[in-house]
Amino acid sequence: MIKAGIFGATGYTGFELAQILQRHPQADIVFATSQSNAGQSLAEVYPTAPDVKLVLGENAPLDEVDVVFLCLPHAAAANTAVTALQANGHVIDLSADFRIKDVAVYEKWYGVTHPAPELLETAVYGLTEFARKELPGAKLVANPGCYPTSVLLALQPILAAGLPITGPIIADSKSGVSGAGRAPKQNTHFVEVANNFSPYNIGRKHRHLPEMEQGIASFSQNVGAPPLIFSPHLLPVPRGILSTIYVSLGGQSNEADIRSLYEETYANEPFVHVLPAGQLASLGHVNHTNRCVMALTLADNTLILTSAIDNLIKGAAGQAVQNMNVVFELEETQGLIS
Amino acid sequence: MIKAGIFGATGYTGFELAQILQRHPQADIVFATSQSNAGQSLAEVYPTAPDVKLVLGENAPLDEVDVVFLCLPHAAAANTAVTALQANGHVIDLSADFRIKDVAVYEKWYGVTHPAPELLETAVYGLTEFARKELPGAKLVANPGCYPTSVLLALQPILAAGLPITGPIIADSKSGVSGAGRAPKQNTHFVEVANNFSPYNIGRKHRHLPEMEQGIASFSQNVGAPPLIFSPHLLPVPRGILSTIYVSLGGQSNEADIRSLYEETYANEPFVHVLPAGQLASLGHVNHTNRCVMALTLADNTLILTSAIDNLIKGAAGQAVQNMNVVFELEETQGLIS
Amino acid sequence: MIKAGIFGATGYTGFELAQILQRHPQADIVFATSQSNAGQSLAEVYPTAPDVKLVLGENAPLDEVDVVFLCLPHAAAANTAVTALQANGHVIDLSADFRIKDVAVYEKWYGVTHPAPELLETAVYGLTEFARKELPGAKLVANPGCYPTSVLLALQPILAAGLPITGPIIADSKSGVSGAGRAPKQNTHFVEVANNFSPYNIGRKHRHLPEMEQGIASFSQNVGAPPLIFSPHLLPVPRGILSTIYVSLGGQSNEADIRSLYEETYANEPFVHVLPAGQLASLGHVNHTNRCVMALTLADNTLILTSAIDNLIKGAAGQAVQNMNVVFELEETQGLIS
Amino acid sequence: MIKAGIFGATGYTGFELAQILQRHPQADIVFATSQSNAGQSLAEVYPTAPDVKLVLGENAPLDEVDVVFLCLPHAAAANTAVTALQANGHVIDLSADFRIKDVAVYEKWYGVTHPAPELLETAVYGLTEFARKELPGAKLVANPGCYPTSVLLALQPILAAGLPITGPIIADSKSGVSGAGRAPKQNTHFVEVANNFSPYNIGRKHRHLPEMEQGIASFSQNVGAPPLIFSPHLLPVPRGILSTIYVSLGGQSNEADIRSLYEETYANEPFVHVLPAGQLASLGHVNHTNRCVMALTLADNTLILTSAIDNLIKGAAGQAVQNMNVVFELEETQGLIS
């Protein structure tokens, strides 16, 4: 059994992670931390959560676990990672701290001095499907952001194929409210969200932009990486992300050929589903699962990708457990719904 | 034109009131106050609100208005009422401060010393349909609570008829989230409310209980007033209250006779609608209107009343304007949807 | 491995059942039927469903299964039960056909001639917690209705204790829309349901009333069974039932004593949770689990019970699997979330 | 007073129109038709509707009205228009029948032979803000589609300015469920829509595409009209459309200059609001009003427009009344919320 600790268990991601680990046949939760609810059980915070005692982060018994999951704000996560690595555990960090390789880019977008830049080089960017070589045995995994997971999985095949792309890629993404976190704010008040739908930070303003552009560049090694326009929107649903992505293809294209490309790329992937012609991805395909479901359609020379994930699962806690499975060389689907 | 001021314009009730007054053909908004948004326009807080400059409460020009509406927390409202009455205006108070005639009961339930008990005697309890004699010219109107409006309008005919009632009256009420106010809290977070439904303060614990029991007693003068069991629940909708009320009738009863009683009581009321046999009240009958829609059905000897209002309109801002219309002897339906 | 067949797999209950059985470690789905989607896979109807080929009911290979689940309309279910029993399988019927022991009562409320009244005597009413003696090896299980499950589990301890009850029991119940079935109707249209809340069939009109009164009578053997007033309401949520139940106790009562009664009754039950003093049940406690979560509070002499279940799980498919586990003497919690 | 008739009053658009006309100070509803509810009152279908008797379309007293509104399916609308024009009334058609000037394009997209192609030439395309010259006195107005209203109002200033545009314009639109009509279908069932979000007919497949391309061409007279990629999505809300529109500008651009262009175009428009820099349009800006609220932001050379309307009001019934006001030379804002 893998012995796991969760830092930051009372946020939505931490709670989801606790639920997944509780049902995982080869993992046990050894500790869970909370700064505001220490002393209580996680089940007192979320009625359907496992009955795990919450401790302060500083009291977490790091030497009793094989792996820790960090569901902490950025900077706090990196500091905790340092301590946990010293205690010889594996670290799966769900914050942004180790996702961006260029420390200057990180510091510009996140507005803090990176607490542990020396760890960036060894951190594995855990978009699991494209990190299978680096993950087994990895000490530090940077779990991807929710929006980047939905966008990068959809873009990888077309980028890797090296087809000419003209102009920027446009990702018009829509996310459920759990993506905004559990702390009550005016813009997550039920009365403000219900019956509403709102864009925010559109264009080139959202912190997930540099993470996505880094991924786009890594998939486009032999051609110039196109820039990204990214427009997130807040959906009046608790969970789920749907990204509608527009890629202008330079030359003559054929939908069937592109579909083959996608089907081949993901043929053996348990969690990535490419829909047949005529179907489109929706939140109903993915919520409460670790799936990414995608569809493609060609309109003139514009490739339109629709890509759906559950932001709390494949976009956070589920992919973190998928990464744990690969790090520890368990069966990749253990504990997850595919 | 009636010149009106609004204290506390940035809460949900204040915003609703501003919208109603803006469309009222015989009223003008002269000022609106906000402690947190003073200096801004109300339209900066609510995009569809009128463009009214917000001022601090202490800077409100009380001598420029005929009437002020108090959308303030209890105790703060009573203090403002004193000042406004000294400036010679009429006051319509949407807080609980002047609803309960017995100062000891008020102080027990609201946990504060009443700031102006000397005003209680002259305050008119503004359940408009049953306050038509006292309202014209009244200086101080205590606007009823939202739950009490839905419950008392439904109970008045059966109580006034003096039929024997056995055991407690049970009011099982369900309210939209705007009733919990605009300040963000954990229990109004979209993710907590969506897909959920929760009772709270059930039995004899909610502050609206003594207000309702006072109303029940006033309608039951010749018979002993039955006690009330009141169970509020939080609905995953922005607005609306539906109360399902159970009254055990002591003797032999007949649904048609009781229906006649209700139809007669409300025959000339523009805002109270008694549904025909076989229909039941729902939020869809009332939201965005100043209506109270009610229905009755008899099951053995239990009279079941369903009573629906929009909590922000007939349950607050709309009834306040209805009261203003009667105080100033305007046509009662002016500015309101019936 | 238990080999299972599902009749009527494309309704909401059938789909939920397919999901539960797919994850059940000791059960396999051998067939699933659909009259309208035969030839397709269940996954074509519900993207997250298992990939089970749908066949016409008349083509179901009854001799290949140990148990069939009937998610069929009443009367159709009884006819299928007869055939399945002849093929020597066990039958768990989720329709109303075998719930009511008195055939005249059934025929009055359901408006049909009972297709197989001779089976009523042997059918076990599968409110699992109170059917443990009869269930093991049972050939025919009548799975309880959703509302009755939420109401009867909450009432059993107080009824079995024989405390005097005055007047009718009142159950004010609220259900999510999946309870109305998957066939599109005007009253399940998103625009009609969203932002709305509606009572229906209140008083003594809903078909679940006789089922609940039968259960109340069975739990109250030594005292006269009180009549029931039952008021269902439609909640704007996909799933979940919360029943708020009012019981007028004749004598002097004490909340702590009643709580002890409940805690003792359910002390060893994996799926029934009695909340501690001060807490109330909500849909958030139960959705996506097989739980019934209940709370009690005493207001004067009125006992108020709040009882929550997921209508599709403990109120239908989950309890059906719980019953299967007991019939086949598996561990009762297998495949279910407790 | 303008005497008005409504054909097809029981759909969502017809109901909204009846509500607006009822509150319009210079209009009266003389008749309303329904094929399925003839003989009833509109208030029996929608509790908050005016109490208007519903008649069969063939019994509508055309000679008693000044104007008829057609809330009918395509083809049926054109046939009714012919009859109404013969009776000498004005016609405001909310169907697609007279929107597209090229009859071959209409017949290809709508799959029917046009019933009255001879009327196409005189029909005025009633995107009110850009039809002020043709509307006064017009006998036949083709009221724009909901998506085209949100997209064309947002595009007009940039197109009319003649700036070079490279590649296709992309409109990623999201609509509430009332846009799918009132007839119950599987994809409008509450359980299917709640918690979900779905694209449909994306690319170049939706019937509103040719209408929008016609409008784009008309605004771009001196430059080649760019093609359109249009991706509609179904939002889990009853009403409202938000379009996020991407325009690749060929040359060097400046957000402040473009904003000036928009502010000048709409400076005197009561219903079109251009938000200041840093703000984005949302459904909360427009629902229950006749507004179109838009915002613009520049990311590199991509202009991103966000444009919001209430699909039932500015996208249908409200714009129809706005058109009526201009046709009859009333004040344009009469009866409408700006």
PDB file of N, CA and C in Angstrom, chain D residues 163-220:
ATOM      1  N   LEU D 163     -11.184  48.418 -41.484  1.00  0.00           N
ATOM      2  CA  LEU D 163      -9.842  47.928 -41.122  1.00  0.00           C
ATOM      3  C   LEU D 163      -9.609  46.564 -41.761  1.00  0.00           C
ATOM      4  N   PRO D 164      -8.368  46.294 -42.157  1.00  0.00           N
ATOM      5  CA  PRO D 164      -8.107  44.989 -42.766  1.00  0.00           C
ATOM      6  C   PRO D 164      -8.254  43.856 -41.753  1.00  0.00           C
ATOM      7  N   ILE D 165      -8.943  42.810 -42.151  1.00  0.00           N
ATOM      8  CA  ILE D 165      -9.179  41.641 -41.300  1.00  0.00           C
ATOM      9  C   ILE D 165      -8.582  40.434 -41.996  1.00  0.00           C
ATOM     10  N   THR D 166      -7.803  39.658 -41.252  1.00  0.00           N
ATOM     11  CA  THR D 166      -7.186  38.478 -41.867  1.00  0.00           C
ATOM     12  C   THR D 166      -7.872  37.239 -41.338  1.00  0.00           C
ATOM     13  N   GLY D 167      -8.094  36.292 -42.196  1.00  0.00           N
ATOM     14  CA  GLY D 167      -8.681  35.013 -41.794  1.00  0.00           C
ATOM     15  C   GLY D 167     -10.135  35.177 -41.428  1.00  0.00           C
ATOM     16  N   PRO D 168     -10.747  34.085 -41.016  1.00  0.00           N
ATOM     17  CA  PRO D 168     -12.167  34.144 -40.680  1.00  0.00           C
ATOM     18  C   PRO D 168     -12.404  34.863 -39.359  1.00  0.00           C
ATOM     19  N   ILE D 169     -13.600  35.414 -39.215  1.00  0.00           N
ATOM     20  CA  ILE D 169     -14.079  35.871 -37.907  1.00  0.00           C
ATOM     21  C   ILE D 169     -14.615  34.640 -37.181  1.00  0.00           C
ATOM     22  N   ILE D 170     -14.303  34.536 -35.892  1.00  0.00           N
ATOM     23  CA  ILE D 170     -14.779  33.400 -35.096  1.00  0.00           C
ATOM     24  C   ILE D 170     -15.743  33.919 -34.046  1.00  0.00           C
ATOM     25  N   ALA D 171     -16.972  33.389 -34.062  1.00  0.00           N
ATOM     26  CA  ALA D 171     -17.944  33.747 -33.025  1.00  0.00           C
ATOM     27  C   ALA D 171     -18.239  32.508 -32.208  1.00  0.00           C
ATOM     28  N   ASP D 172     -17.783  32.535 -30.958  1.00  0.00           N
ATOM     29  CA  ASP D 172     -18.025  31.429 -30.030  1.00  0.00           C
ATOM     30  C   ASP D 172     -19.177  31.882 -29.129  1.00  0.00           C
ATOM     31  N   SER D 173     -20.376  31.369 -29.385  1.00  0.00           N
ATOM     32  CA  SER D 173     -21.585  31.877 -28.727  1.00  0.00           C
ATOM     33  C   SER D 173     -22.159  30.856 -27.761  1.00  0.00           C
ATOM     34  N   LYS D 174     -22.766  31.378 -26.712  1.00  0.00           N
ATOM     35  CA  LYS D 174     -23.346  30.521 -25.684  1.00  0.00           C
ATOM     36  C   LYS D 174     -24.751  31.029 -25.405  1.00  0.00           C
ATOM     37  N   SER D 175     -25.734  30.123 -25.451  1.00  0.00           N
ATOM     38  CA  SER D 175     -27.129  30.549 -25.302  1.00  0.00           C
ATOM     39  C   SER D 175     -27.844  29.781 -24.214  1.00  0.00           C
ATOM     40  N   GLY D 176     -28.774  30.442 -23.535  1.00  0.00           N
ATOM     41  CA  GLY D 176     -29.675  29.790 -22.600  1.00  0.00           C
ATOM     42  C   GLY D 176     -30.661  28.889 -23.319  1.00  0.00           C
ATOM     43  N   VAL D 177     -31.346  28.052 -22.537  1.00  0.00           N
ATOM     44  CA  VAL D 177     -32.145  26.967 -23.090  1.00  0.00           C
ATOM     45  C   VAL D 177     -33.434  27.446 -23.737  1.00  0.00           C
ATOM     46  N   SER D 178     -33.936  28.616 -23.361  1.00  0.00           N
ATOM     47  CA  SER D 178     -35.177  29.077 -23.997  1.00  0.00           C
ATOM     48  C   SER D 178     -34.987  29.238 -25.500  1.00  0.00           C
ATOM     49  N   GLY D 179     -33.749  29.431 -25.938  1.00  0.00           N
ATOM     50  CA  GLY D 179     -33.482  29.499 -27.372  1.00  0.00           C
ATOM     51  C   GLY D 179     -33.836  28.229 -28.121  1.00  0.00           C
ATOM     52  N   ALA D 180     -33.932  27.116 -27.409  1.00  0.00           N
ATOM     53  CA  ALA D 180     -34.269  25.842 -28.059  1.00  0.00           C
ATOM     54  C   ALA D 180     -35.771  25.605 -28.132  1.00  0.00           C
ATOM     55  N   GLY D 181     -36.553  26.572 -27.666  1.00  0.00           N
ATOM     56  CA  GLY D 181     -38.007  26.442 -27.771  1.00  0.00           C
ATOM     57  C   GLY D 181     -38.635  25.725 -26.596  1.00  0.00           C
ATOM     58  N   ARG D 182     -39.962  25.785 -26.576  1.00  0.00           N
ATOM     59  CA  ARG D 182     -40.706  25.296 -25.425  1.00  0.00           C
ATOM     60  C   ARG D 182     -41.125  23.831 -25.544  1.00  0.00           C
ATOM     61  N   ALA D 183     -41.118  23.299 -26.754  1.00  0.00           N
ATOM     62  CA  ALA D 183     -41.512  21.892 -26.910  1.00  0.00           C
ATOM     63  C   ALA D 183     -40.520  21.017 -26.156  1.00  0.00           C
ATOM     64  N   PRO D 184     -41.000  20.110 -25.302  1.00  0.00           N
ATOM     65  CA  PRO D 184     -40.073  19.277 -24.534  1.00  0.00           C
ATOM     66  C   PRO D 184     -39.339  18.285 -25.436  1.00  0.00           C
ATOM     67  N   LYS D 185     -38.035  18.257 -25.307  1.00  0.00           N
ATOM     68  CA  LYS D 185     -37.197  17.320 -26.061  1.00  0.00           C
ATOM     69  C   LYS D 185     -36.165  16.750 -25.089  1.00  0.00           C
ATOM     70  N   GLN D 186     -35.530  15.661 -25.523  1.00  0.00           N
ATOM     71  CA  GLN D 186     -34.548  15.048 -24.630  1.00  0.00           C
ATOM     72  C   GLN D 186     -33.469  16.057 -24.236  1.00  0.00           C
ATOM     73  N   ASN D 187     -33.017  16.837 -25.192  1.00  0.00           N
ATOM     74  CA  ASN D 187     -31.894  17.733 -24.898  1.00  0.00           C
ATOM     75  C   ASN D 187     -32.297  19.017 -24.166  1.00  0.00           C
ATOM     76  N   THR D 188     -33.590  19.175 -23.860  1.00  0.00           N
ATOM     77  CA  THR D 188     -33.976  20.279 -22.979  1.00  0.00           C
ATOM     78  C   THR D 188     -34.507  19.774 -21.637  1.00  0.00           C
ATOM     79  N   HIS D 189     -34.425  18.467 -21.402  1.00  0.00           N
ATOM     80  CA  HIS D 189     -34.837  17.885 -20.113  1.00  0.00           C
ATOM     81  C   HIS D 189     -33.917  18.458 -19.031  1.00  0.00           C
ATOM     82  N   PHE D 190     -34.496  18.844 -17.918  1.00  0.00           N
ATOM     83  CA  PHE D 190     -33.715  19.460 -16.848  1.00  0.00           C
ATOM     84  C   PHE D 190     -32.497  18.625 -16.473  1.00  0.00           C
ATOM     85  N   VAL D 191     -32.692  17.314 -16.360  1.00  0.00           N
ATOM     86  CA  VAL D 191     -31.595  16.458 -15.899  1.00  0.00           C
ATOM     87  C   VAL D 191     -30.451  16.405 -16.917  1.00  0.00           C
ATOM     88  N   GLU D 192     -30.764  16.586 -18.198  1.00  0.00           N
ATOM     89  CA  GLU D 192     -29.715  16.571 -19.222  1.00  0.00           C
ATOM     90  C   GLU D 192     -28.944  17.900 -19.251  1.00  0.00           C
ATOM     91  N   VAL D 193     -29.622  18.979 -18.942  1.00  0.00           N
ATOM     92  CA  VAL D 193     -29.035  20.316 -19.098  1.00  0.00           C
ATOM     93  C   VAL D 193     -28.308  20.770 -17.830  1.00  0.00           C
ATOM     94  N   ALA D 194     -28.903  20.505 -16.674  1.00  0.00           N
ATOM     95  CA  ALA D 194     -28.300  20.971 -15.420  1.00  0.00           C
ATOM     96  C   ALA D 194     -26.912  20.362 -15.267  1.00  0.00           C
ATOM     97  N   ASN D 195     -25.953  21.137 -14.831  1.00  0.00           N
ATOM     98  CA  ASN D 195     -24.566  20.691 -14.630  1.00  0.00           C
ATOM     99  C   ASN D 195     -23.846  20.356 -15.934  1.00  0.00           C
ATOM    100  N   ASN D 196     -24.486  20.605 -17.056  1.00  0.00           N
ATOM    101  CA  ASN D 196     -23.882  20.273 -18.338  1.00  0.00           C
ATOM    102  C   ASN D 196     -23.572  21.549 -19.125  1.00  0.00           C
ATOM    103  N   PHE D 197     -22.840  21.414 -20.196  1.00  0.00           N
ATOM    104  CA  PHE D 197     -22.549  22.514 -21.125  1.00  0.00           C
ATOM    105  C   PHE D 197     -22.119  21.842 -22.423  1.00  0.00           C
ATOM    106  N   SER D 198     -22.786  22.184 -23.521  1.00  0.00           N
ATOM    107  CA  SER D 198     -22.620  21.419 -24.759  1.00  0.00           C
ATOM    108  C   SER D 198     -22.528  22.303 -25.983  1.00  0.00           C
ATOM    109  N   PRO D 199     -21.533  22.102 -26.812  1.00  0.00           N
ATOM    110  CA  PRO D 199     -21.538  22.736 -28.132  1.00  0.00           C
ATOM    111  C   PRO D 199     -22.483  21.978 -29.067  1.00  0.00           C
ATOM    112  N   TYR D 200     -22.952  22.650 -30.097  1.00  0.00           N
ATOM    113  CA  TYR D 200     -23.781  21.975 -31.111  1.00  0.00           C
ATOM    114  C   TYR D 200     -23.654  22.726 -32.433  1.00  0.00           C
ATOM    115  N   ASN D 201     -23.742  22.015 -33.528  1.00  0.00           N
ATOM    116  CA  ASN D 201     -23.737  22.631 -34.872  1.00  0.00           C
ATOM    117  C   ASN D 201     -22.600  23.627 -35.065  1.00  0.00           C
ATOM    118  N   ILE D 202     -21.416  23.296 -34.564  1.00  0.00           N
ATOM    119  CA  ILE D 202     -20.327  24.270 -34.637  1.00  0.00           C
ATOM    120  C   ILE D 202     -19.684  24.292 -36.017  1.00  0.00           C
ATOM    121  N   GLY D 203     -19.021  25.380 -36.323  1.00  0.00           N
ATOM    122  CA  GLY D 203     -18.288  25.526 -37.577  1.00  0.00           C
ATOM    123  C   GLY D 203     -19.059  26.366 -38.575  1.00  0.00           C
ATOM    124  N   ARG D 204     -19.674  25.667 -39.518  1.00  0.00           N
ATOM    125  CA  ARG D 204     -20.461  26.386 -40.524  1.00  0.00           C
ATOM    126  C   ARG D 204     -21.753  25.620 -40.780  1.00  0.00           C
ATOM    127  N   LYS D 205     -22.427  25.264 -39.692  1.00  0.00           N
ATOM    128  CA  LYS D 205     -23.579  24.369 -39.817  1.00  0.00           C
ATOM    129  C   LYS D 205     -24.886  24.964 -39.310  1.00  0.00           C
ATOM    130  N   HIS D 206     -24.842  26.027 -38.541  1.00  0.00           N
ATOM    131  CA  HIS D 206     -26.064  26.526 -37.907  1.00  0.00           C
ATOM    132  C   HIS D 206     -26.799  27.465 -38.865  1.00  0.00           C
ATOM    133  N   ARG D 207     -28.110  27.428 -38.819  1.00  0.00           N
ATOM    134  CA  ARG D 207     -28.932  28.230 -39.735  1.00  0.00           C
ATOM    135  C   ARG D 207     -28.740  29.738 -39.598  1.00  0.00           C
ATOM    136  N   HIS D 208     -28.219  30.155 -38.476  1.00  0.00           N
ATOM    137  CA  HIS D 208     -27.992  31.596 -38.334  1.00  0.00           C
ATOM    138  C   HIS D 208     -26.724  32.052 -39.066  1.00  0.00           C
ATOM    139  N   LEU D 209     -25.932  31.091 -39.570  1.00  0.00           N
ATOM    140  CA  LEU D 209     -24.685  31.466 -40.252  1.00  0.00           C
ATOM    141  C   LEU D 209     -24.935  32.341 -41.487  1.00  0.00           C
ATOM    142  N   PRO D 210     -25.798  31.915 -42.432  1.00  0.00           N
ATOM    143  CA  PRO D 210     -25.974  32.769 -43.617  1.00  0.00           C
ATOM    144  C   PRO D 210     -26.549  34.141 -43.265  1.00  0.00           C
ATOM    145  N   GLU D 211     -27.391  34.197 -42.259  1.00  0.00           N
ATOM    146  CA  GLU D 211     -27.933  35.502 -41.836  1.00  0.00           C
ATOM    147  C   GLU D 211     -26.804  36.404 -41.353  1.00  0.00           C
ATOM    148  N   MET D 212     -25.886  35.822 -40.594  1.00  0.00           N
ATOM    149  CA  MET D 212     -24.773  36.637 -40.091  1.00  0.00           C
ATOM    150  C   MET D 212     -23.826  37.014 -41.226  1.00  0.00           C
ATOM    151  N   GLU D 213     -23.568  36.105 -42.126  1.00  0.00           N
ATOM    152  CA  GLU D 213     -22.657  36.448 -43.224  1.00  0.00           C
ATOM    153  C   GLU D 213     -23.264  37.521 -44.127  1.00  0.00           C
ATOM    154  N   GLN D 214     -24.578  37.473 -44.303  1.00  0.00           N
ATOM    155  CA  GLN D 214     -25.245  38.536 -45.061  1.00  0.00           C
ATOM    156  C   GLN D 214     -25.044  39.889 -44.363  1.00  0.00           C
ATOM    157  N   GLY D 215     -25.212  39.893 -43.054  1.00  0.00           N
ATOM    158  CA  GLY D 215     -25.021  41.143 -42.294  1.00  0.00           C
ATOM    159  C   GLY D 215     -23.572  41.622 -42.354  1.00  0.00           C
ATOM    160  N   ILE D 216     -22.639  40.685 -42.209  1.00  0.00           N
ATOM    161  CA  ILE D 216     -21.214  41.044 -42.288  1.00  0.00           C
ATOM    162  C   ILE D 216     -20.915  41.674 -43.644  1.00  0.00           C
ATOM    163  N   ALA D 217     -21.450  41.072 -44.704  1.00  0.00           N
ATOM    164  CA  ALA D 217     -21.214  41.611 -46.045  1.00  0.00           C
ATOM    165  C   ALA D 217     -21.807  43.018 -46.166  1.00  0.00           C
ATOM    166  N   SER D 218     -22.982  43.220 -45.600  1.00  0.00           N
ATOM    167  CA  SER D 218     -23.629  44.525 -45.757  1.00  0.00           C
ATOM    168  C   SER D 218     -22.868  45.616 -45.011  1.00  0.00           C
ATOM    169  N   PHE D 219     -22.199  45.251 -43.925  1.00  0.00           N
ATOM    170  CA  PHE D 219     -21.442  46.250 -43.155  1.00  0.00           C
ATOM    171  C   PHE D 219     -20.048  46.477 -43.756  1.00  0.00           C
ATOM    172  N   SER D 220     -19.605  45.590 -44.637  1.00  0.00           N
ATOM    173  CA  SER D 220     -18.230  45.613 -45.144  1.00  0.00           C
ATOM    174  C   SER D 220     -18.188  46.024 -46.608  1.00  0.00           C
TER     175      SER D 220
END
